[in-house]
PDB file of C-alpha atoms in Angstrom:
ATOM      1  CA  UNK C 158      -4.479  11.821  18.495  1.00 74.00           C
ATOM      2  CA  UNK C 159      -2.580  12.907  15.623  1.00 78.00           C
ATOM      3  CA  UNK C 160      -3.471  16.743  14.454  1.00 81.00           C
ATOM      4  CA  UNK C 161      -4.297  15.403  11.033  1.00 80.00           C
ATOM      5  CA  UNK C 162      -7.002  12.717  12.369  1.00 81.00           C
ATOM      6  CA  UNK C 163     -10.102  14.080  12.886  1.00 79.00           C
ATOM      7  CA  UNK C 164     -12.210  13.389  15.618  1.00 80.00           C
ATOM      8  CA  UNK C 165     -15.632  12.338  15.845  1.00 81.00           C
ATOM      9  CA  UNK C 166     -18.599  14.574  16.281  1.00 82.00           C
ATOM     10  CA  UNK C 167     -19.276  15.134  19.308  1.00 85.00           C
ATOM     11  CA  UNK C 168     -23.217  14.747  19.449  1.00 88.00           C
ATOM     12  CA  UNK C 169     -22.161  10.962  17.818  1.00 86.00           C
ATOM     13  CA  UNK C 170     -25.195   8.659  18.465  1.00 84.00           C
ATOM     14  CA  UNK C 171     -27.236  11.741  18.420  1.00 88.00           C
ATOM     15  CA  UNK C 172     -30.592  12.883  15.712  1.00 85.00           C
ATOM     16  CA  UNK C 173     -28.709  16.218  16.083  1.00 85.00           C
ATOM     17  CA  UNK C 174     -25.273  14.909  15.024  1.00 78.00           C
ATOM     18  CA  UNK C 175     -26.458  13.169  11.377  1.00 80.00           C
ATOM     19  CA  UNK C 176     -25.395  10.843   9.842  1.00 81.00           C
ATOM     20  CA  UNK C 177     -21.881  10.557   9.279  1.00 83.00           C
ATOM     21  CA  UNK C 178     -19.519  10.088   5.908  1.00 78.00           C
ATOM     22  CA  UNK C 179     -18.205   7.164   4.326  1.00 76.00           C
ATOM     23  CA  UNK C 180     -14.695   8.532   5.722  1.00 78.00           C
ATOM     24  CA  UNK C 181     -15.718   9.646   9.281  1.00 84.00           C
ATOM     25  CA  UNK C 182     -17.346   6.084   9.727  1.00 86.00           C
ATOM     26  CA  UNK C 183     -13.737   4.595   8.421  1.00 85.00           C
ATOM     27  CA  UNK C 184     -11.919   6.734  11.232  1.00 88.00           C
ATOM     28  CA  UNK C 185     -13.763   6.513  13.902  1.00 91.00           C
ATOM     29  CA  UNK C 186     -13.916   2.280  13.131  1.00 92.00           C
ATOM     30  CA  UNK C 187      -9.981   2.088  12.653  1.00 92.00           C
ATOM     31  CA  UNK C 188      -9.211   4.435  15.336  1.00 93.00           C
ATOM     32  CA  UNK C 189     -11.788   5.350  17.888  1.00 92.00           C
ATOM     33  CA  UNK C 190     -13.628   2.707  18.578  1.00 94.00           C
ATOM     34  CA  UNK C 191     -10.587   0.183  18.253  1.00 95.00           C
ATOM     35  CA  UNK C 192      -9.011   2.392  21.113  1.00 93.00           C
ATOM     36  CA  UNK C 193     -12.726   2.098  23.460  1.00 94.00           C
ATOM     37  CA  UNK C 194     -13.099  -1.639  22.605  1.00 97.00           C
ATOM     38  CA  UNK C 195      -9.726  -2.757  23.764  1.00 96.00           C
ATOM     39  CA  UNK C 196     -10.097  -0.554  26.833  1.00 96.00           C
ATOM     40  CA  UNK C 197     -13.849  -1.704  27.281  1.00 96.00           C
ATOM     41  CA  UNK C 198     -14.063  -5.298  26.185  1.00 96.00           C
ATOM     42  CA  UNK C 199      -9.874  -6.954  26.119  1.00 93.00           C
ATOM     43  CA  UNK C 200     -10.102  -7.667  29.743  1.00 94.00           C
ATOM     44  CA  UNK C 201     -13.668  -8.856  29.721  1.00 95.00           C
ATOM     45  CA  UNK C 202     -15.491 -12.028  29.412  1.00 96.00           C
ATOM     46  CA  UNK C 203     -14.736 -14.518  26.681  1.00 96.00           C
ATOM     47  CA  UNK C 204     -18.118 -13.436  24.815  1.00 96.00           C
ATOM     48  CA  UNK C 205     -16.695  -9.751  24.696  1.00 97.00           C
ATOM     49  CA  UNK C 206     -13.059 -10.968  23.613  1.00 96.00           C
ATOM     50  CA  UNK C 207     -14.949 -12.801  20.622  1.00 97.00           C
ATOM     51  CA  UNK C 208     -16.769  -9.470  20.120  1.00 97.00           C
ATOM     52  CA  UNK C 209     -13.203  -7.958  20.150  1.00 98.00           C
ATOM     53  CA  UNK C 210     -11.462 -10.294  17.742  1.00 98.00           C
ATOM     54  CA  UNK C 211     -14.571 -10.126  15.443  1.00 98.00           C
ATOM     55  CA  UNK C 212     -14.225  -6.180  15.103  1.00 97.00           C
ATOM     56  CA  UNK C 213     -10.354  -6.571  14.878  1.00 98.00           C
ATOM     57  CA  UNK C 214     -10.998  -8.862  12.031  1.00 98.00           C
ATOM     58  CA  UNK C 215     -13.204  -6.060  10.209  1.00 97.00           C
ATOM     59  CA  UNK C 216     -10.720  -3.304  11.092  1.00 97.00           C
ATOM     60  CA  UNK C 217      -7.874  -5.285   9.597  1.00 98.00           C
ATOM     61  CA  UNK C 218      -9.967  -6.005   6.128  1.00 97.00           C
ATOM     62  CA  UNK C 219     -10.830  -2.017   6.589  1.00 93.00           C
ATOM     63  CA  UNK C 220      -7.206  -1.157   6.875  1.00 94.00           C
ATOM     64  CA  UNK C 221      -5.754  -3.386   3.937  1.00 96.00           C
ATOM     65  CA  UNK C 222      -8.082  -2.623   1.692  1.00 94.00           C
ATOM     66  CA  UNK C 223      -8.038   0.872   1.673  1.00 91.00           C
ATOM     67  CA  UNK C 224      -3.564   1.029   1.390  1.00 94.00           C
ATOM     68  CA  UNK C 225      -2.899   3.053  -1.437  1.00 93.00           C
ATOM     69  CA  UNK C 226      -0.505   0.421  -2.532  1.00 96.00           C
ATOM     70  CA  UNK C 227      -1.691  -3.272  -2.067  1.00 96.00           C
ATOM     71  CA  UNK C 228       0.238  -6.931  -2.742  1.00 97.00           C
ATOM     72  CA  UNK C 229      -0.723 -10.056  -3.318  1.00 97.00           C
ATOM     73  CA  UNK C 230       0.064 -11.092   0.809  1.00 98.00           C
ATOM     74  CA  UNK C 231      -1.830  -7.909   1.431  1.00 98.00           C
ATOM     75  CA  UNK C 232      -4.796  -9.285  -0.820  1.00 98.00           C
ATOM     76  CA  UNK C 233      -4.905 -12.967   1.325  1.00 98.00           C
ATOM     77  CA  UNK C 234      -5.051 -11.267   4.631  1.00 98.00           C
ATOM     78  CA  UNK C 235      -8.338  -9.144   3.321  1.00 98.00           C
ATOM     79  CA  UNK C 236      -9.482 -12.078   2.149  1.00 98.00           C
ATOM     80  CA  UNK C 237      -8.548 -14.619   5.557  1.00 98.00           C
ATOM     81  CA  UNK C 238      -9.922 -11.893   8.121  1.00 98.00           C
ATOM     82  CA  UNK C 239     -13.159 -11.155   5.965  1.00 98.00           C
ATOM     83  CA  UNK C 240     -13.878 -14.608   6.299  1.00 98.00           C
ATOM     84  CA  UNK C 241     -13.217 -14.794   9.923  1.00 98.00           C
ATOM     85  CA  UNK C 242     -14.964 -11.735  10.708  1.00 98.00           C
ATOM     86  CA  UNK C 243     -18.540 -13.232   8.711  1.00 97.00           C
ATOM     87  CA  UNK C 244     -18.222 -16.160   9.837  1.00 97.00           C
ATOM     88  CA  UNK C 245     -18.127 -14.497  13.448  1.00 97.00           C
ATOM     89  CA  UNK C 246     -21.209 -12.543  12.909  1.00 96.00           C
ATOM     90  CA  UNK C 247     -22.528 -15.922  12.414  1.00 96.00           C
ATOM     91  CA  UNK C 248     -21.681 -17.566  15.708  1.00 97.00           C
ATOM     92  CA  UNK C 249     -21.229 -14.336  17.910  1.00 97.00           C
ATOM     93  CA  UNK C 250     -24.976 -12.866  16.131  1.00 95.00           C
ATOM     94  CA  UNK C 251     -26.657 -16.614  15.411  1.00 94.00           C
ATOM     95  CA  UNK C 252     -30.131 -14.115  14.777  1.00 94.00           C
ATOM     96  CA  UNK C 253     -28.067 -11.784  12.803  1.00 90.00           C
ATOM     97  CA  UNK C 254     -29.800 -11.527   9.011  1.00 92.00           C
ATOM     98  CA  UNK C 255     -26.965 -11.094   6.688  1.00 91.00           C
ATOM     99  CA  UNK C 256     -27.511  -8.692   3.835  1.00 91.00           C
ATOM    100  CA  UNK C 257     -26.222  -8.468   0.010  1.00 90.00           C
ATOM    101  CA  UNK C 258     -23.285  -6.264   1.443  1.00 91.00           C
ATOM    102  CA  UNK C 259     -22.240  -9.113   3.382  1.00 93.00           C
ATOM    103  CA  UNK C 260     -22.104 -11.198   0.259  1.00 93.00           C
ATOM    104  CA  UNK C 261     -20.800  -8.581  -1.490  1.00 93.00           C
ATOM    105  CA  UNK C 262     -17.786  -7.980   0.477  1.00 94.00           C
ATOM    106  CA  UNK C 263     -16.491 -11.374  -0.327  1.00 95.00           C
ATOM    107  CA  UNK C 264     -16.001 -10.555  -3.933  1.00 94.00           C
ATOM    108  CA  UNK C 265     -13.732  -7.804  -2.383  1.00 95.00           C
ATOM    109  CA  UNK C 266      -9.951  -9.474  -2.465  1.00 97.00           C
ATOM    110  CA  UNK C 267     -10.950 -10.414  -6.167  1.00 96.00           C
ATOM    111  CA  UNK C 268     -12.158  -6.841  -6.909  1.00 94.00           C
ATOM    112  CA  UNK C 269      -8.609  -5.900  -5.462  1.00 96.00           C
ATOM    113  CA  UNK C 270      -6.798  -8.768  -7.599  1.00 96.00           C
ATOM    114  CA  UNK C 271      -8.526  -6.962 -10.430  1.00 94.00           C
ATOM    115  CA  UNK C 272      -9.027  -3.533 -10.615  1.00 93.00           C
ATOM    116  CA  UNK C 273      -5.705  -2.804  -7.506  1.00 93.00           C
ATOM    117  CA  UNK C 274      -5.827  -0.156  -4.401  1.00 93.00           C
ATOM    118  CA  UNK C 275      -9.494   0.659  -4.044  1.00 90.00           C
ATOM    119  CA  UNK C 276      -8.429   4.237  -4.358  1.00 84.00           C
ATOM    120  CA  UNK C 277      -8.349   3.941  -7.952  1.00 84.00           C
ATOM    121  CA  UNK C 278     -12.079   2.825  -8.253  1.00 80.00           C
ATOM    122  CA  UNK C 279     -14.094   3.220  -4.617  1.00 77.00           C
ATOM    123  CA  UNK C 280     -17.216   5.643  -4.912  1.00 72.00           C
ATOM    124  CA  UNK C 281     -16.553   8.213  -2.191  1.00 64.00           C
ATOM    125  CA  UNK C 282     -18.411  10.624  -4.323  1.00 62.00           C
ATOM    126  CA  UNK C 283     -21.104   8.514  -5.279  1.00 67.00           C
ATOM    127  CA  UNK C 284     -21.550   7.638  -1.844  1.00 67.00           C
ATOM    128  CA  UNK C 285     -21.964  11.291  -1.252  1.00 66.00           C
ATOM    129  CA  UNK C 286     -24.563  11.263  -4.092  1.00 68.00           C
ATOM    130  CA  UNK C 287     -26.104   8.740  -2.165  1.00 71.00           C
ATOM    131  CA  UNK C 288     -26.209  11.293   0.794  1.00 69.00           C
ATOM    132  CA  UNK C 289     -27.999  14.055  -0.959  1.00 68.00           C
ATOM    133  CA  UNK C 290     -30.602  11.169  -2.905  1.00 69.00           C
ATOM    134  CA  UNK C 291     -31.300  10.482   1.145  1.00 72.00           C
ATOM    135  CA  UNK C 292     -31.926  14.180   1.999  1.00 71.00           C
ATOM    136  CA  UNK C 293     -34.562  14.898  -0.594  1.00 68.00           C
ATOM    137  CA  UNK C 294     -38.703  14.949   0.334  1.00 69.00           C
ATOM    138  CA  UNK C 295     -40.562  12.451  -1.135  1.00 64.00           C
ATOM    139  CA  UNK C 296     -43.583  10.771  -0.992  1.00 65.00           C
ATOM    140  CA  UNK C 297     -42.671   6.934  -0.884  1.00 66.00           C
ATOM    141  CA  UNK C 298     -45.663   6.214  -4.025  1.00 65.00           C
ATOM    142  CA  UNK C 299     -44.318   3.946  -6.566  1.00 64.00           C
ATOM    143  CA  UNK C 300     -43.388   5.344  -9.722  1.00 68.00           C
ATOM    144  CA  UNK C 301     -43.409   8.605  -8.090  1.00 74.00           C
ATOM    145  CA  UNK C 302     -39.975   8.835  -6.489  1.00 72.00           C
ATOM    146  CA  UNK C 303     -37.946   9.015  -9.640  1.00 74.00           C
ATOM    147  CA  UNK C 304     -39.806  12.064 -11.088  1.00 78.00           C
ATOM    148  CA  UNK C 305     -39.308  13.303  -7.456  1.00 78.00           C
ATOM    149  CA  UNK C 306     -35.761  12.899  -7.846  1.00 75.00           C
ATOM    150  CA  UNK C 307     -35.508  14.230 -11.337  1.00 81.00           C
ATOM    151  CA  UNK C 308     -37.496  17.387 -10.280  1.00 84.00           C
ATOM    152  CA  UNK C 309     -35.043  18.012  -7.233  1.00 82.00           C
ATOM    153  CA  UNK C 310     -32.414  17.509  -8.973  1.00 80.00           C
ATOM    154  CA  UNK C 311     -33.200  20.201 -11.798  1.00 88.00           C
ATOM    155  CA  UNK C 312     -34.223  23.023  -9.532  1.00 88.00           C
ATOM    156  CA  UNK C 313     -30.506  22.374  -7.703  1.00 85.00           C
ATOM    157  CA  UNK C 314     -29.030  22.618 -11.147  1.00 86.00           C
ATOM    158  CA  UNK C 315     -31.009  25.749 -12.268  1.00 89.00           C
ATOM    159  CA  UNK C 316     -30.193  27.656  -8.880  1.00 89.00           C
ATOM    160  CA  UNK C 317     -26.302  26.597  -8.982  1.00 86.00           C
ATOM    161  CA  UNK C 318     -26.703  28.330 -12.634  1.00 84.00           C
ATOM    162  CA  UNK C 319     -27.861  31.369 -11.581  1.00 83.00           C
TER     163      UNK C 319
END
C-alpha cells in the first residue's frame, strides 16, 4: 500500500478496536476490502460474484462522490450504480430491512447537482460530534437524555477552560 494510506486497525472486528471513523470506514471499503473480496469471492460461485458486483457498485458511488471535482457524467454514474447497488440488496438480501439512509442516499446525485463535490458540504465533523454524543453515560429515560447531554457537554467546556 501506498505510505500515505492508512491501514486498518489491527484488532478490526474487535470490542477492543472501537468503532471506527467516517474516513477509516471509507478506506478500508475502497481499498481493503475491495482487494479481500476480489481475492475471496471473483472466482467463486455466482451468488458471491453478485455479492462482488453489488459491493463494486457501492465502492464506485463511494469513489465518485467523494472526487474533489465532480461532472455531470460523474453525477449519472453515482446515480446508475446507486441504483444497481439497492436494488441488489434487494434481490441478493430479499430479508434485508432497508433504512431511511437507504432512501436517503438516492437524493445523493441531486444533492451533488446542487450543492457540487461533497467536500464542500459533507459533515466529517459532525459525524465526529456524533462520536462523542455516542460515548457519553446516560440513562436511556425519556426526557432525560437531553439534560444528560447538556450537562456533559458543559463540564467538557468548563474543564477545556481551565
Amino acid at each position: 500500500m501506498p505510505s500515505w494510506v492508512s491501514p486498518p486497525p489491527q484488532d478490526l472486528g474487535t470490542k477492543r478496536g472501537g468503532k471506527l471513523t467516517a474516513d477509516q470506514w471509507r478506506t478500508l471499503a475502497t481499498i481493503f476490502l475491495v482487494l479481500t473480496l476480489v481475492n475471496l469471492w471473483g472466482n467463486g460461485s455466482p451468488e458471491l460474484k453478485d455479492r462482488l458486483d453489488n459491493f463494486i457498485s457501492l465502492v464506485i458511488v463511494t469513489k465518485y462522490a467523494t472526487k474533489r471535482r465532480i461532472s455531470t457524467q460523474d453525477i449519472a454514474i453515482v446515480e446508475e450504480n446507486l441504483v444497481k447497488y439497492l436494488e441488489g440488496l434487494k434481490t441478493i438480501y430479499p430479508r434485508h430491512n432497508f433504512t431511511i439512509n437507504h432512501h436517503m442516499s438516492l437524493h445523493l446525485p441531486q444533492f451533488l447537482r446542487r450543492l457540487g463535490p461533497t467536500h464542500s458540504w459533507w459533515t466529517f465533523p459532525f459525524e465526529r460530534f456524533n462520536g462523542v454524543i455516542q460515548q457519553i453515560n446516560n440513562n436511556s429515560r425519556l426526557g432525560e437524555l437531553e439534560a444528560t447531554f447538556m450537562r456533559t457537554f458543559c463540564r467538557i467546556a468548563n474543564l477545556k477552560a481551565l
